[in-house]
Coordinates of C-alpha atoms in Angstrom, one line a residue:
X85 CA 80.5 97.2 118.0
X86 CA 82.7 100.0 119.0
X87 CA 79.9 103.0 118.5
X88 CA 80.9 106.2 117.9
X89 CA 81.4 109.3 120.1
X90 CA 82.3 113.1 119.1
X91 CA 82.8 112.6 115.4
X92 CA 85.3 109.2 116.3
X93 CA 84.2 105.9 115.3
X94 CA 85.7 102.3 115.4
X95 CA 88.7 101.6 113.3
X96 CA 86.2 99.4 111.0
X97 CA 84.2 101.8 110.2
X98 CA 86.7 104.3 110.0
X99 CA 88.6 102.5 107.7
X100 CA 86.1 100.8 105.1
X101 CA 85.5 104.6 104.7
X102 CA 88.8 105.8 104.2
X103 CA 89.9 103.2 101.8
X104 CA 86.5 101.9 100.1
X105 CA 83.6 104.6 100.5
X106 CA 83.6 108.0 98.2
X107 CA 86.8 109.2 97.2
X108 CA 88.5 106.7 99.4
X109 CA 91.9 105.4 98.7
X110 CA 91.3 102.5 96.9
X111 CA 89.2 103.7 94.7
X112 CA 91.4 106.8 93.5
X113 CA 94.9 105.2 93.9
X114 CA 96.9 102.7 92.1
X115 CA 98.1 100.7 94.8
X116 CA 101.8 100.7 92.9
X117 CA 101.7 104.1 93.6
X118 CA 102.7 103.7 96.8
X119 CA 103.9 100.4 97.7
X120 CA 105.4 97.2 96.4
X121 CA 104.1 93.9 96.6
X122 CA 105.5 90.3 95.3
X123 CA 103.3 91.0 92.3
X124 CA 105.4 94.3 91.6
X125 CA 108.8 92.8 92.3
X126 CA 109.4 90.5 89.8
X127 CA 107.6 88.7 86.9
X128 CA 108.9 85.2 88.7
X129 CA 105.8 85.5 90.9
X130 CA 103.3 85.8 88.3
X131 CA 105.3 82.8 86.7
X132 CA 105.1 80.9 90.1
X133 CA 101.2 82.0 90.2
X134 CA 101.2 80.4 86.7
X135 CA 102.6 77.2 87.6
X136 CA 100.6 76.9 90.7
X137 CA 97.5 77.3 88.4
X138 CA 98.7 74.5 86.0
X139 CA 98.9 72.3 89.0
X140 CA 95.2 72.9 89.7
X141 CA 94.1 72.1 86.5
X142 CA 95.7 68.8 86.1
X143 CA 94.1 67.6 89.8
X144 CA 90.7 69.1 88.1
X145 CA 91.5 67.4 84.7
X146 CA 91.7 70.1 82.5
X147 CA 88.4 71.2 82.8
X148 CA 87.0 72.9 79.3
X149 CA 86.4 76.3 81.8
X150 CA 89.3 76.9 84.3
X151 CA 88.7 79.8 86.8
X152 CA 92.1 82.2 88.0
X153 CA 90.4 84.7 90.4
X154 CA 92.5 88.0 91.5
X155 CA 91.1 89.1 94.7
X156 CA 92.2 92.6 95.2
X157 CA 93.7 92.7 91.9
X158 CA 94.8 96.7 91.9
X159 CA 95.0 97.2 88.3
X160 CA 95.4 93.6 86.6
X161 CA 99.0 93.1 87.3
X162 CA 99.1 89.4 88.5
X163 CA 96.6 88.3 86.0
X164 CA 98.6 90.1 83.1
X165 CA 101.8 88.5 84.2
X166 CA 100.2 84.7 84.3
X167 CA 98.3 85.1 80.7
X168 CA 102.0 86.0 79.6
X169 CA 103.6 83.0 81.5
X170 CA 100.5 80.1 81.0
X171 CA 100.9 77.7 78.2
X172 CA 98.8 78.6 75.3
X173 CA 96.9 75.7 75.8
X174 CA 95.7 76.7 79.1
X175 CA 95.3 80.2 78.7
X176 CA 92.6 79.5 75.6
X177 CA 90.8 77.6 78.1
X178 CA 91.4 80.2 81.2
X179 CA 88.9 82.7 82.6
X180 CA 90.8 85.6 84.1
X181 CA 88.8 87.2 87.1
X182 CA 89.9 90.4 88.5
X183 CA 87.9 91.4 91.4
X184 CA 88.3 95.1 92.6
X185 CA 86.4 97.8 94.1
X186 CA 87.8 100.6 91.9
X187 CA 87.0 100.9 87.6
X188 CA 88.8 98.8 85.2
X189 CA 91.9 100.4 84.0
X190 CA 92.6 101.4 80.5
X191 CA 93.9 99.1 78.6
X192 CA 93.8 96.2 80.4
X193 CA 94.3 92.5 78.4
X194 CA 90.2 92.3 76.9
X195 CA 90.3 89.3 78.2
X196 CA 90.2 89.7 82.2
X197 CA 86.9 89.9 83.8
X198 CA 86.5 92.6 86.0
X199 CA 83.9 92.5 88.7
X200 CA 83.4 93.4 92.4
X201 CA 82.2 90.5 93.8
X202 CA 84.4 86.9 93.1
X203 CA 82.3 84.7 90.7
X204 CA 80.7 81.9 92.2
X205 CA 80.5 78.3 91.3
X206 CA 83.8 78.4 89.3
X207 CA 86.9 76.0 89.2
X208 CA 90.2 76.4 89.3
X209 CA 92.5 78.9 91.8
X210 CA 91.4 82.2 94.1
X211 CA 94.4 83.9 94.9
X212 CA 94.4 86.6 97.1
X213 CA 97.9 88.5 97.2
X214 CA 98.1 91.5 99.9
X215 CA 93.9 91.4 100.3
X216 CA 93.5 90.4 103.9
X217 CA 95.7 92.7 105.7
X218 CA 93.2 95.4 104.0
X219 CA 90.2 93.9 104.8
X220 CA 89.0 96.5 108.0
X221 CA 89.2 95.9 111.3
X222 CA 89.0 96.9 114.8
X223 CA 91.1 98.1 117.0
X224 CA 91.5 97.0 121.2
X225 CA 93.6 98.2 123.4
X226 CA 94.1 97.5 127.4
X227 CA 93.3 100.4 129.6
X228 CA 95.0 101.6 132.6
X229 CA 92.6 99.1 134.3
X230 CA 93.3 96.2 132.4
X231 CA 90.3 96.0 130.3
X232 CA 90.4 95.8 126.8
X233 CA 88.7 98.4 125.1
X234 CA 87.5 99.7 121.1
X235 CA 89.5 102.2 120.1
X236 CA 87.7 105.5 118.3
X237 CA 89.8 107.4 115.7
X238 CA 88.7 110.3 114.0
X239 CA 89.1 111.4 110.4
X240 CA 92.3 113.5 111.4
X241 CA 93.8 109.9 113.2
X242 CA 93.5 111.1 116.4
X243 CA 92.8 108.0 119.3
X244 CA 90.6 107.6 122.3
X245 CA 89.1 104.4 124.1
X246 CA 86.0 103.6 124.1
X247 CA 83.6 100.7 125.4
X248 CA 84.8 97.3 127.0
X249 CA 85.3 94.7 124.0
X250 CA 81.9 92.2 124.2
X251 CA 80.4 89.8 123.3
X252 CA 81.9 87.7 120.0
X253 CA 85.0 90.0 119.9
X254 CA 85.6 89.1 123.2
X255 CA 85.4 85.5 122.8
X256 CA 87.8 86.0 119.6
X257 CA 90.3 87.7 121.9
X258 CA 90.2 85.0 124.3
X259 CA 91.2 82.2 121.6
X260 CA 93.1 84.0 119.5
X261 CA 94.8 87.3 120.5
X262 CA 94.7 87.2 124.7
X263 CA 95.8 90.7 126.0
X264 CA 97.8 90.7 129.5
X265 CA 96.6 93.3 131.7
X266 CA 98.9 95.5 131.0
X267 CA 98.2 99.1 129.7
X268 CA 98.4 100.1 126.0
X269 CA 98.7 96.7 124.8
X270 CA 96.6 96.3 121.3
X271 CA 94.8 93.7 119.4
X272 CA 93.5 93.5 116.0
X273 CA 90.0 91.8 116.0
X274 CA 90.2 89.6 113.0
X275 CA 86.7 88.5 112.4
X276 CA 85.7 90.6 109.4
X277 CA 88.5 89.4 107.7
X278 CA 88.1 85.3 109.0
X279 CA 84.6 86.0 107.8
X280 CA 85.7 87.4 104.4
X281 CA 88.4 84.6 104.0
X282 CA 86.1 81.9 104.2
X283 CA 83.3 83.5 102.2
X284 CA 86.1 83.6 99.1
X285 CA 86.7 80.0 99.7
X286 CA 82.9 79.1 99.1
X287 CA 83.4 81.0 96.0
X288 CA 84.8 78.1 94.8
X289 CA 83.0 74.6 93.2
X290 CA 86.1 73.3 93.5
X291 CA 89.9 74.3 93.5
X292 CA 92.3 75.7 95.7
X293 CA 92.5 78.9 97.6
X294 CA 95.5 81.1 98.7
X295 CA 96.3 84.1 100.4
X296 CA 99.6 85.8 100.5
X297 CA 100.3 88.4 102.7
X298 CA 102.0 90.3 106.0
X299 CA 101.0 88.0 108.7
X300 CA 101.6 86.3 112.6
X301 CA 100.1 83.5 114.5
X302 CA 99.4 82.7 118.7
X303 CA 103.0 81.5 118.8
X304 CA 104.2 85.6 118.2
X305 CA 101.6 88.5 118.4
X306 CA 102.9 92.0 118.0
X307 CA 102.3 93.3 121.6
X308 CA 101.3 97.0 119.7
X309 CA 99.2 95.8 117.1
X310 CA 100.4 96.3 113.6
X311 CA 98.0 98.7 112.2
X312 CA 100.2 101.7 109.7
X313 CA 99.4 103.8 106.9
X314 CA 101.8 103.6 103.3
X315 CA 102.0 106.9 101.1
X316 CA 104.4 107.1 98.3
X317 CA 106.4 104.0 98.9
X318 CA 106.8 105.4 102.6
X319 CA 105.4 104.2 106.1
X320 CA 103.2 106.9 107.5
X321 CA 101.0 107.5 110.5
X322 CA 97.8 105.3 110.0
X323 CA 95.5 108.5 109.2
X324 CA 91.8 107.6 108.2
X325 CA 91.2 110.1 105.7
X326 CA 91.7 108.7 102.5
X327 CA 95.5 110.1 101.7
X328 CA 96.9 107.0 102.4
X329 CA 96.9 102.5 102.3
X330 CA 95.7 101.5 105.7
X331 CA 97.4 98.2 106.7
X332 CA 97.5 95.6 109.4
X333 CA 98.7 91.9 109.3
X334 CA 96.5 88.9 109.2
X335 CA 96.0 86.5 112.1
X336 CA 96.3 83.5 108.8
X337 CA 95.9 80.6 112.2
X338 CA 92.3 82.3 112.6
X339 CA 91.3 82.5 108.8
X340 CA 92.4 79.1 108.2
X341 CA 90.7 77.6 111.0
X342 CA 87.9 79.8 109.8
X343 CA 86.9 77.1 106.4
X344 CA 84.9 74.7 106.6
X345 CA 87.6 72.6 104.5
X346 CA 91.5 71.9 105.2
X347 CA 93.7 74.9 105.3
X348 CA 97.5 75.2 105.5
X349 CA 100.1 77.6 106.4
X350 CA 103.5 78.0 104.7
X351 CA 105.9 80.7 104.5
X352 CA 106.2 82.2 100.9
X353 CA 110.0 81.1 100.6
X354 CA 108.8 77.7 100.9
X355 CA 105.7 78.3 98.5
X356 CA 107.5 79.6 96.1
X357 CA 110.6 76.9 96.6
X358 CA 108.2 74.3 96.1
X359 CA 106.8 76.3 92.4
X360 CA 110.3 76.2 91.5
X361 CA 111.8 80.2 92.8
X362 CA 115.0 80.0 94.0
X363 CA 118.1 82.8 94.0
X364 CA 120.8 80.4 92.7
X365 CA 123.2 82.2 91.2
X366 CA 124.3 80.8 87.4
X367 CA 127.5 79.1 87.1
X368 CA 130.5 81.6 86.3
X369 CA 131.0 79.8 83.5
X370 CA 128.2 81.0 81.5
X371 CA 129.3 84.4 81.8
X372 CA 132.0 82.8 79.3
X373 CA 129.7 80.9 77.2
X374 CA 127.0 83.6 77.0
X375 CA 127.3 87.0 78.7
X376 CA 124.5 88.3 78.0
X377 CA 122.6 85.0 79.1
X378 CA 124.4 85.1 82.1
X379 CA 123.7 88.6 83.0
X380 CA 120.1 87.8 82.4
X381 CA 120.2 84.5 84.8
X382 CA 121.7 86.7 87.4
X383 CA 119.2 89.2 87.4
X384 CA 116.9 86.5 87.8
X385 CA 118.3 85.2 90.6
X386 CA 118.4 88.8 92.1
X387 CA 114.7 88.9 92.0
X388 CA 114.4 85.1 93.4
X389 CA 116.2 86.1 96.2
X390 CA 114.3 89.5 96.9
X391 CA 110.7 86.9 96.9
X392 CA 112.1 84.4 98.6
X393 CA 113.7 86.3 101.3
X394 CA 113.5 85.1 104.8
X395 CA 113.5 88.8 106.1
X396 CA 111.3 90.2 103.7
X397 CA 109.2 89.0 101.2
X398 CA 110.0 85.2 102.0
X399 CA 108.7 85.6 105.5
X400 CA 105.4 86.6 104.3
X401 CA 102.4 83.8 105.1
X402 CA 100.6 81.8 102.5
X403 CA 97.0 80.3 103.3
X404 CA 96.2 77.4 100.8
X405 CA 92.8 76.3 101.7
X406 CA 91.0 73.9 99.6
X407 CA 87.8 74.4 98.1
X408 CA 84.4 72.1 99.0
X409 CA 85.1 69.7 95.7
X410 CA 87.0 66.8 95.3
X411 CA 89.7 68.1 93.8
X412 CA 90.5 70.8 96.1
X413 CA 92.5 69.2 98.7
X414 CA 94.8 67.2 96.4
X415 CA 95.5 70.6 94.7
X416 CA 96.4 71.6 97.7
X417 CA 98.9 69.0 98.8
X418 CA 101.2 69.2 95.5
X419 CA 101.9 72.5 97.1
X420 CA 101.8 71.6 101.1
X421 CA 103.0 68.5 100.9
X422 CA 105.9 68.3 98.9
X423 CA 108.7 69.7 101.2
X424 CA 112.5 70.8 99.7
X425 CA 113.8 69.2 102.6
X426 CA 113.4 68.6 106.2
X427 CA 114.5 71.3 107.7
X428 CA 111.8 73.5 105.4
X429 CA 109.0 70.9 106.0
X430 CA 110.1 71.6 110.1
X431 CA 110.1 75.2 109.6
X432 CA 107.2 76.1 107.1
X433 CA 104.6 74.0 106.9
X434 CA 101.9 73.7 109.4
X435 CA 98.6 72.2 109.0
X436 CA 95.4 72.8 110.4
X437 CA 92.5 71.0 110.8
X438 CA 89.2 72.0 110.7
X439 CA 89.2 73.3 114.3
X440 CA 92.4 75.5 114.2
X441 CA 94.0 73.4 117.0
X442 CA 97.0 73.1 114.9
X443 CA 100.0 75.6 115.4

């Protein structure tokens, strides 16, 4: 641990406070406030979410009680979207879960769960859209020595170091983030949130698993870190006193080699590809045929192209992991394992076994 000195403390501990302890941010803002996620983008990714969830619940056979779990759900969005896109049939069967720190909003669908803990022993899909990058962390950063060190913040954001990184941290950085010796380079420790991914994942009886969100792997860490605040749909100083989102991306190599089952990684133009998302512009002569259909099918196709987006929202990593049961890793290869086309299957999937040696 990083300890605390004059009124500074880790980033961990400085963040679970600003975000999730009294009056933190989490618990007073609606995270649509002041950012935009897939969920917020377009109603194609609930619809994708929706399909996915249909795929899970043939591999499980239609079980009487199918499970859709919304870790991090903000205020229900994803899990309204996919009751409005599932087949009736399903959705009388479905048991929405929306797990959250904050209170359940007004007028929310009667028929979402909402709970701060994800239920355990359930089938079906956990999906986890922008959760891990939230998930707390520390900070380390190389001193003019070459030895990685905590950094302290205090509540007004400002930085010093503090003590050598030990023990399992240490070991972490080794395998998975390894700092040069060169001054003011910076790490994210992601243990709390490899530790939080694969406690989700036993959530589950059986069923799939995914997270969506900002991410990297060994191949291409940031050399700064990655750690920034969001206020009002702007990037701000990463301040930890509650007035703003603090946010880092997720080491997803680490987390998946973190579950005791399979795991994947994909990008979410592929994921999404593969659930049937794609910016394709309708032929011209619809606009003929039917105008307004045609306007509507372009629109459409606006929003595909904004998810799918190499750049952007396309680039961001998915983490299918499959859950203990049997049905858990077959779920998760009719989303892994059926590629578009070669050059996607080259370029976005990559598998990892049980050890993480995969890359």
């Amino acid at each position: 641990m990083s300890g605390t000195s004059s009124g500074a403390t880790g980033w961990r501990a400085a963040a679970e406070r600003a975000l999730y302890g009294p009056g933190g941010f989490y618990l007073r803002q609606a995270p649509a406030a002041h950012f935009r996620t897939s969920v917020h983008a377009s109603p194609l990714f609930a619809g994708a979410v929706a399909r996915l969830l249909e795929r899970v619940d043939a591999v499980l056979g239609r079980p009487e009680r199918l499970a859709l779990v919304d870790l991090g759900a903000g205020r229900g969005e994803l899990l309204t979207g996919v009751l409005a896109a599932l087949p009736e049939p399903v959705a009388a069967r479905l048991t929405p879960y929306a797990v959250e720190r904050a209170a359940r909003p007004a007028g929310l669908d009667p028929r979402i769960l909402w709970c701060a803990e994800p239920p355990r022993g359930v089938r079906g899909l956990l999906f986890a859209n922008e959760w891990l990058d939230n998930v707390p962390l520390e900070i380390a950063e190389v001193d003019p020595a070459g030895v990685p060190r905590y950094v302290l913040v205090t509540a007004d954001g400002r930085e010093r170091l503090g003590a050598p990184v030990g023990g399992a941290d240490a070991a972490w950085l080794a395998r998975w983030w390894p700092l040069p010796p060169e001054p003011g380079r910076r790490a994210e420790l992601g243990r709390p949130r490899e530790r939080a991914w694969a406690a989700a994942v036993a959530t589950l009886a059986d069923g799939l698993a995914v997270a969506a969100d900002y991410a990297h792997t060994a191949a291409a860490r940031p050399p700064l870190g990655t750690l920034t605040g969001y206020r009002n749909g702007r990037a701000v100083a990463p301040v930890p006193d509650g007035s703003c989102d603090l946010t880092a991306h997720v080491a997803l190599d680490a987390c998946a080699a973190a579950t005791s089952g399979p795991s994947w990684r994909l990008t979410q133009r592929a994921a999404l590809h593969r659930l049937g998302v794609r910016g394709t512009r309708p032929p011209l002569s619809l606009a003929t045929a039917d105008p307004a259909g045609y306007l509507r099918a372009l629109a459409a196709a606006g929003q595909a192209a904004e998810l799918t987006d190499p750049a952007g929202l396309g680039g961001f990593g998915w983490l299918v992991s499959a859950a203990a049961g049997p049905g858990g890793a077959a779920a998760a290869r009719l989303l892994v394992d059926v590629a578009d086309d070669e050059e996607e299957r080259a370029q976005d999937r990559h598998h990892v076994g049980d050890q993480g040696a995969g890359q």
